[in-house]
Tab-separated table of C-alpha atoms and ligand atoms in Angstrom:
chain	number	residue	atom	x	y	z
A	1	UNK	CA	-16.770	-26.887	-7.518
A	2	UNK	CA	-19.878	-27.680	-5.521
A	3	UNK	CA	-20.549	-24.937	-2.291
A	4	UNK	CA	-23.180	-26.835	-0.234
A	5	UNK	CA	-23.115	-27.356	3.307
A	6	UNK	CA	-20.754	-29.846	4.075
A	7	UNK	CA	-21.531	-32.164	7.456
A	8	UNK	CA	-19.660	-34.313	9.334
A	9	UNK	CA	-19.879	-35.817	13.582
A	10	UNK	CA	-17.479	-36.146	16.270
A	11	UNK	CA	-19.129	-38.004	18.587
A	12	UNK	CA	-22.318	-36.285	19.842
A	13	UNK	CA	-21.610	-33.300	17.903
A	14	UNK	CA	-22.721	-31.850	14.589
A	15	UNK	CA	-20.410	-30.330	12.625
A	16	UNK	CA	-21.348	-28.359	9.338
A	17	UNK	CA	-19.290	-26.302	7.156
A	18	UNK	CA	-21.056	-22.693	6.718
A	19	UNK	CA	-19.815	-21.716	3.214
A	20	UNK	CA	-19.281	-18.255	3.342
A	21	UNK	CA	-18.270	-17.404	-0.315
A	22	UNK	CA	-15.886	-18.174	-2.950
A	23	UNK	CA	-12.852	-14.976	-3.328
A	24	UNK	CA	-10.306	-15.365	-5.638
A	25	UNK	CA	-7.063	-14.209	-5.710
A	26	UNK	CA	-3.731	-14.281	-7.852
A	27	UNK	CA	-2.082	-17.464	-7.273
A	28	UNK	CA	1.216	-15.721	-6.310
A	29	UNK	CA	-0.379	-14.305	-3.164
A	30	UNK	CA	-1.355	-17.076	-1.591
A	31	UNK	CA	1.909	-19.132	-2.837
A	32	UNK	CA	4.637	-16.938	-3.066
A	33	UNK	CA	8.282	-17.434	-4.296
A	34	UNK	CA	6.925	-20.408	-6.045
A	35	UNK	CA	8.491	-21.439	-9.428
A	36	UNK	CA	5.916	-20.263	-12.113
A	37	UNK	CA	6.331	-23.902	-13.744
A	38	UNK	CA	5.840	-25.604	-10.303
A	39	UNK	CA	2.839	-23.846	-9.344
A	40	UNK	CA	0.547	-23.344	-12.642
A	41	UNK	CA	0.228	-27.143	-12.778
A	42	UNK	CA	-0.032	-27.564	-9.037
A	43	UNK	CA	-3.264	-25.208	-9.208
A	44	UNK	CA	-4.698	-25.562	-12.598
A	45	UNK	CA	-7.931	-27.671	-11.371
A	46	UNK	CA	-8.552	-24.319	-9.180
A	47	UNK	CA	-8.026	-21.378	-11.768
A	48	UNK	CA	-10.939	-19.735	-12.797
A	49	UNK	CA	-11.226	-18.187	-16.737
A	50	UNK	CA	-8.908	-15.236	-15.322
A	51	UNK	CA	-6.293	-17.760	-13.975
A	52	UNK	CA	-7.538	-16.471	-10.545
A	53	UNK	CA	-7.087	-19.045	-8.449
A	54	UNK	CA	-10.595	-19.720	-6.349
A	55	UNK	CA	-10.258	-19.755	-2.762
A	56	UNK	CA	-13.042	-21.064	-0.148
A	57	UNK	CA	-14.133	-19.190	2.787
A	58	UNK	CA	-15.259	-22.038	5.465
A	59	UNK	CA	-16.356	-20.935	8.469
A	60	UNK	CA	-17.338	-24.295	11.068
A	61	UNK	CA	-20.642	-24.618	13.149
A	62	UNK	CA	-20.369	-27.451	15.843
A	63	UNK	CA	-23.839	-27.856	17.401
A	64	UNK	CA	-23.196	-29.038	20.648
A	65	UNK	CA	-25.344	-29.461	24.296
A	66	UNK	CA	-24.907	-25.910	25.510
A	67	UNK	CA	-25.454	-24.046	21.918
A	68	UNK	CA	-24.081	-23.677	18.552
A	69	UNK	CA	-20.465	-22.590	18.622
A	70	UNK	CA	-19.735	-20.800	15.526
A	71	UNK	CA	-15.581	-20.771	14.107
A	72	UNK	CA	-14.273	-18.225	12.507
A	73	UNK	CA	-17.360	-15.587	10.830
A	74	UNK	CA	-16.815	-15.036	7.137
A	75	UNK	CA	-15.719	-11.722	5.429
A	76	UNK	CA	-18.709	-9.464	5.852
A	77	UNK	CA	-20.526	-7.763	3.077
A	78	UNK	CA	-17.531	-4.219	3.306
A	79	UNK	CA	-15.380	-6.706	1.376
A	80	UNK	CA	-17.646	-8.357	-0.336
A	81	UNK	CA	-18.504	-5.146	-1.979
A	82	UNK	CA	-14.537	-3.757	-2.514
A	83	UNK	CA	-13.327	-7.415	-3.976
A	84	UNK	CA	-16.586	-7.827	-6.174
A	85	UNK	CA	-16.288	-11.571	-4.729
A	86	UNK	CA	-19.287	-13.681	-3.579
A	87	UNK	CA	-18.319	-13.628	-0.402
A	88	UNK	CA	-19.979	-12.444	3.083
A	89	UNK	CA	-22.939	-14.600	2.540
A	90	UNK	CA	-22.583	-16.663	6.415
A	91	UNK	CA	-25.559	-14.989	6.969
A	92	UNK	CA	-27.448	-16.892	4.488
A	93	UNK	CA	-25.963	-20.259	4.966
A	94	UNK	CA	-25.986	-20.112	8.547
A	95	UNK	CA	-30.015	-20.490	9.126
A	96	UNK	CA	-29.992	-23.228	6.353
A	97	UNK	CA	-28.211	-25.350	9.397
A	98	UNK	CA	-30.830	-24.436	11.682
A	99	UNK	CA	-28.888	-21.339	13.464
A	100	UNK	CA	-29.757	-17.674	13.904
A	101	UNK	CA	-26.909	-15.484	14.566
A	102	UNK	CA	-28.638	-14.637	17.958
A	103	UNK	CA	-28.439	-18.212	18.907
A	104	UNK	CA	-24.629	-18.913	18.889
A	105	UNK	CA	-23.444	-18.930	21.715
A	106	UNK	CA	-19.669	-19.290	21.511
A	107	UNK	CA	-17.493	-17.590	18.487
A	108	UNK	CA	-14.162	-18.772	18.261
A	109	UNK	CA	-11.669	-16.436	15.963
A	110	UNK	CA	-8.818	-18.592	14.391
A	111	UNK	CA	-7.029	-15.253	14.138
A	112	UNK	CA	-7.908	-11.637	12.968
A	113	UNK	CA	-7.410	-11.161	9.627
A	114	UNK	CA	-10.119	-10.213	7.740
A	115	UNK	CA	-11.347	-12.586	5.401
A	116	UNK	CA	-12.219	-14.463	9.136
A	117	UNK	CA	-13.783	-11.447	10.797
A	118	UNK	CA	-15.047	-9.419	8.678
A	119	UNK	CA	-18.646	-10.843	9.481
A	120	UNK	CA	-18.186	-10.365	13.544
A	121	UNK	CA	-19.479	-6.935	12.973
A	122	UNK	CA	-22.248	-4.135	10.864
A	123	UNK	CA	-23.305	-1.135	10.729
A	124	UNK	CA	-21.465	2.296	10.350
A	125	UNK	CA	-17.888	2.599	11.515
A	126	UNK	CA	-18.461	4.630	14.514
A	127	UNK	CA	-21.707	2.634	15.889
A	128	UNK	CA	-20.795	-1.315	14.801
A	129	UNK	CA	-22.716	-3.403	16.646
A	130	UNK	CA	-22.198	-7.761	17.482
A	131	UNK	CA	-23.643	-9.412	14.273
A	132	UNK	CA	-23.339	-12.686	17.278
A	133	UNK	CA	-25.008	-10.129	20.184
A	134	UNK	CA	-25.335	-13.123	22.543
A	135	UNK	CA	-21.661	-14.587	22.369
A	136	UNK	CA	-18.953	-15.043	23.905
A	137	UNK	CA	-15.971	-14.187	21.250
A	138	UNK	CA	-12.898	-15.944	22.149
A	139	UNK	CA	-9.645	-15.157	20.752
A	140	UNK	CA	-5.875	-15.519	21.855
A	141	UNK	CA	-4.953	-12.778	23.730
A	142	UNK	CA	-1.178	-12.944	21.634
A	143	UNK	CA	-3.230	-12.170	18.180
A	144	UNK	CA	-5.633	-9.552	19.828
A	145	UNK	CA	-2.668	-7.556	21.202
A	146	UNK	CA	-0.414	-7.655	18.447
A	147	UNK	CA	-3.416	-6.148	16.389
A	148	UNK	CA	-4.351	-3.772	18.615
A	149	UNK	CA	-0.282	-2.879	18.430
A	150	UNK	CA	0.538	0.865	17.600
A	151	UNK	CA	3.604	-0.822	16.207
A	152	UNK	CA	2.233	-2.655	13.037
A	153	UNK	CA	5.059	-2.774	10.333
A	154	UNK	CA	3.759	-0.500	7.758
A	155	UNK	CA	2.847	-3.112	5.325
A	156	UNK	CA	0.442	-4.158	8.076
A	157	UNK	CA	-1.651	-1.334	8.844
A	158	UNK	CA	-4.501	-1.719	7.130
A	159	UNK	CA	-5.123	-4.754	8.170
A	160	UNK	CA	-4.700	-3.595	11.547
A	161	UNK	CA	-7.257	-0.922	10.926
A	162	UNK	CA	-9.596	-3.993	10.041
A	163	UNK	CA	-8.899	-5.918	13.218
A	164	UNK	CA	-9.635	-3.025	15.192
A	165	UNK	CA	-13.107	-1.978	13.272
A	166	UNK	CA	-14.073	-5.583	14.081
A	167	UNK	CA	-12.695	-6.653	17.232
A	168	UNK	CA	-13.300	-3.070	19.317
A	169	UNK	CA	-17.032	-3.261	19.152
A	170	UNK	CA	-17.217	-6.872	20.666
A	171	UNK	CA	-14.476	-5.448	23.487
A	172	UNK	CA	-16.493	-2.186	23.990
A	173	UNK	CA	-19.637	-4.569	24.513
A	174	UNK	CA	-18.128	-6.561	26.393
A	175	UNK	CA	-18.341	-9.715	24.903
A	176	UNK	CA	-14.659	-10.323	23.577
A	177	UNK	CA	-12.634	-12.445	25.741
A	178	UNK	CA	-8.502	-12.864	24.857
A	179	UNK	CA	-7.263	-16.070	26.459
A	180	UNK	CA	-3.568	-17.087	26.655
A	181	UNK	CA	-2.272	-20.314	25.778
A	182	UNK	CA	-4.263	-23.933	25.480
A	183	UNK	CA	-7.544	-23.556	26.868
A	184	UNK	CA	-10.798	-25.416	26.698
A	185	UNK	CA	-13.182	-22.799	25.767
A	186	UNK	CA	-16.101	-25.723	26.379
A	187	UNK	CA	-16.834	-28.728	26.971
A	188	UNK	CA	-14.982	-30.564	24.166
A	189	UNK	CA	-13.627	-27.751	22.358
A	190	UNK	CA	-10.628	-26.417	22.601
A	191	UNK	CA	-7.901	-23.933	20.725
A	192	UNK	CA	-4.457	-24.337	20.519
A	193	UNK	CA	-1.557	-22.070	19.527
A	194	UNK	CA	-0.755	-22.468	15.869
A	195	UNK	CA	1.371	-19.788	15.296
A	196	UNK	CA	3.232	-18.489	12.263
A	197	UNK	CA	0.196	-17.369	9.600
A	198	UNK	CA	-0.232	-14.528	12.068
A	199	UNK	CA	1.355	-14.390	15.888
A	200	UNK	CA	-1.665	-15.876	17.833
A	201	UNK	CA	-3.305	-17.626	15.127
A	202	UNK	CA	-5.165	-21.011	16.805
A	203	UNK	CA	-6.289	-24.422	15.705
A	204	UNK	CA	-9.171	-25.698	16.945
A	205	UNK	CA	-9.583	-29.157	18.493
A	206	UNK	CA	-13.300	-30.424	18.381
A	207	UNK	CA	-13.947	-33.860	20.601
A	208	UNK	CA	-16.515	-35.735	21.679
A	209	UNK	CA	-16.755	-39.644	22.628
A	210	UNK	CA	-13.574	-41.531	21.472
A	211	UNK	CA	-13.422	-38.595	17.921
A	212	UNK	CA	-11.526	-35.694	17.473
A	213	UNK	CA	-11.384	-33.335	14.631
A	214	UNK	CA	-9.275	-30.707	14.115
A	215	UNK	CA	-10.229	-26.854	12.378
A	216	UNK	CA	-6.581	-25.934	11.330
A	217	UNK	CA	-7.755	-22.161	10.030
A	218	UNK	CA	-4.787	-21.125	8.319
A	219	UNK	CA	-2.405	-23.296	8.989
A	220	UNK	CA	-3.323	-24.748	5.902
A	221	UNK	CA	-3.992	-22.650	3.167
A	222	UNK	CA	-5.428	-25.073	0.147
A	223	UNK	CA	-5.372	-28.419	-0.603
A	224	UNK	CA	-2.267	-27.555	-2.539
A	225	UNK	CA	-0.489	-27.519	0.962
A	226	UNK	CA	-0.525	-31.542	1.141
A	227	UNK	CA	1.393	-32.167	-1.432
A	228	UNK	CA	3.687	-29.119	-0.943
A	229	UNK	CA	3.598	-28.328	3.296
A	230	UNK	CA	6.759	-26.063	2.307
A	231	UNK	CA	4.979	-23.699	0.087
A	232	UNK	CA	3.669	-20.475	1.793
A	233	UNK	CA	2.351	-16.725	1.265
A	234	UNK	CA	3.856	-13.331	1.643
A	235	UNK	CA	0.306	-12.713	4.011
A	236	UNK	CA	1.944	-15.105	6.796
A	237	UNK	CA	3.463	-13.107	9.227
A	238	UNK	CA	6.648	-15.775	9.639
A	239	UNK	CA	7.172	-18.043	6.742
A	240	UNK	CA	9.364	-20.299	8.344
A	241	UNK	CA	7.119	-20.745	11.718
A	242	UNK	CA	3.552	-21.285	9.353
A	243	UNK	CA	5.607	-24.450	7.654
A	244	UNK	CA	6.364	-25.758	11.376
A	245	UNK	CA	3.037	-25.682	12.686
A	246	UNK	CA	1.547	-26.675	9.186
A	247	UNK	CA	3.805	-30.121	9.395
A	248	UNK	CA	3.613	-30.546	13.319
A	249	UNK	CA	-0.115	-30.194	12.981
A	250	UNK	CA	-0.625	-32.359	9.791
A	251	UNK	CA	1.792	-34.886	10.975
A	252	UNK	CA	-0.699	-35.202	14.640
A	253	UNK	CA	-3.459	-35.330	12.652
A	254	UNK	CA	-2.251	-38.329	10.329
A	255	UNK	CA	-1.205	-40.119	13.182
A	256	UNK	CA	-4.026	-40.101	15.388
A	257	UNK	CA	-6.429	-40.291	11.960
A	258	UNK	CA	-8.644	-37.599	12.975
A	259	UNK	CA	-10.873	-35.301	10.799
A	260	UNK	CA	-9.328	-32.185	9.336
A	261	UNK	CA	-11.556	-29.868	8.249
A	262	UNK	CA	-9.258	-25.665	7.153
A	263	UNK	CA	-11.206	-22.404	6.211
A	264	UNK	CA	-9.682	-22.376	3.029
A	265	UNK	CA	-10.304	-26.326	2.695
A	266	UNK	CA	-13.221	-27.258	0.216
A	267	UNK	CA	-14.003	-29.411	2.674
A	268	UNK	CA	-13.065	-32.172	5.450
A	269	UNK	CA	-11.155	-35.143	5.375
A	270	UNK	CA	-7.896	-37.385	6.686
A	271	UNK	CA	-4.754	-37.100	6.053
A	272	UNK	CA	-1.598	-39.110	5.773
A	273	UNK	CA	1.842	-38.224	6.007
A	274	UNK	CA	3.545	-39.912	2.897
A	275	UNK	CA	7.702	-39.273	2.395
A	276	UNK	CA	7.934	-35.808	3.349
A	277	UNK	CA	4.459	-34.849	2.509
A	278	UNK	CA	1.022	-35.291	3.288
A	279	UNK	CA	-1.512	-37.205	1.149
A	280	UNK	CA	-5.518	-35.801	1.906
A	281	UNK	CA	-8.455	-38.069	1.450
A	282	UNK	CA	-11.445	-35.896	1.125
A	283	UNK	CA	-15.122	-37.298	2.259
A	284	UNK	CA	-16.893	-35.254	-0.655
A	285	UNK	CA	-14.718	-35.460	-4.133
A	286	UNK	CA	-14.816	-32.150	-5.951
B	1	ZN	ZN1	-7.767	-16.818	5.719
């Protein structure tokens, strides 16, 4: 499994994959209520010597007139250091694509769970400061208030304590801005509800010229996901509306042919919408 920096265009902009780290996980979590005998050999290429199955962290930089606009920030080096993952590492590949954190300009969060912004923020829990001082962070204002909720479901609430460590600092400083809806956030970039993984979780449609791409965060959780779109994880908040937006988002993308590129995808590609499911052509083979 190679972890460079993955690049691709869209017109007049750059786009490069910012490997953040490699976690693993047990297969179960992120494909749940999957037959044992279905799902070992739909993930055996992916197992590592534990049968942990390994699980990309992708943020996307698109370079474009007005500044680098940074998607999604990696896990941060708190969970790095509980999961004993390599993981949290943005800031490392990030300046190997030319960017300083202090230079992005625009940080888009697919959605606030922590594996995706974990990185937004350092420093001691009380005094967290920007790790992106200089951007605007944009996320829907649906995921930011269910988050900020005082009525998480129980099995929830931790992961509502790590929204709030990371998202309340970039509020307090002024610099986190909840939208509603479709928006374009710039020129050429825009998010769109993709709900289901969590309540305001966005994709995020990069175009320039006659391309489009598409950053699908979690609507897609592996490559596994082509070949079974119905498959999905106890983490998504509703099952049944992740497999919806999965399907309405791969099917658009297959039509129009546009580059996919997913946080937890090793990398980008096109896709094609075969029977009921979805065959991926990859522009790097793993
Ligand atoms: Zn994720």
């Amino acid at each position: 499994v190679s972890e460079g920096v993955l690049d691709f265009t869209v017109g007049s902009f750059a786009c490069h994959v910012v490997p953040d780290g490699v976690a693993t996980y047990e297969k179960e979590t992120l494909y749940s209520d999957v037959r044992p005998d279905e799902l070992e050999p739909a993930l055996i290429a992916l197992l590592n010597d534990q049968g942990l199955l390994q699980v990309p962290y992708h943020p996307l930089l698109v370079d474009t007139a007005r500044g680098p606009v940074l998607i999604d920030a990696g896990a941060g080096p708190a969970l790095a250091e509980e999961w004993g993952d390599p993981i949290g590492r943005l800031w490392q590949t990030l300046p190997t694509v030319g960017v300083d954190p202090g230079d992005v300009e625009l940080v888009l969060i697919s959605h606030a769970h922590v594996d995706h912004i974990g990185g937004l923020t350092v420093g001691d829990a009380e005094r967290r400061s920007p790790v992106f001082p200089r951007a605007r962070h944009v996320i829907s204002r649906t995921e930011f208030e269910y988050w900020m909720s005082d009525r998480l479901p129980d099995d929830l609430a931790e992961m509502g304590e790590l929204a709030r460590l990371h998202l309340t600092p970039l509020e307090r400083a002024g610099i986190l801005d909840p939208i509603d809806g479709e928006q374009e956030v710039t020129t050429g970039i825009r998010m769109i509800p993709a709900p289901g993984h969590t309540p305001g979780h966005v994709a995020i449609l990069v175009s320039s010229g006659s391309e489009t791409a598409i950053f699908v965060a979690d609507a897609v959780l592996g490559e596994t996901q082509f070949e079974h779109p119905d498959w999905s994880s106890h983490l998504e908040v509703d099952r049944a509306e992740a497999i919806r937006t999965r399907r309405k988002l791969l099917d658009e993308a297959g039509r129009d042919s546009i580059t996919v590129a997913g946080y937890h995808l090793w990398g980008p590609g096109t896709v094609r919408r075969q029977a009921d499911v979805y065959r991926w052509d990859p522009f790097v083979r793993q």
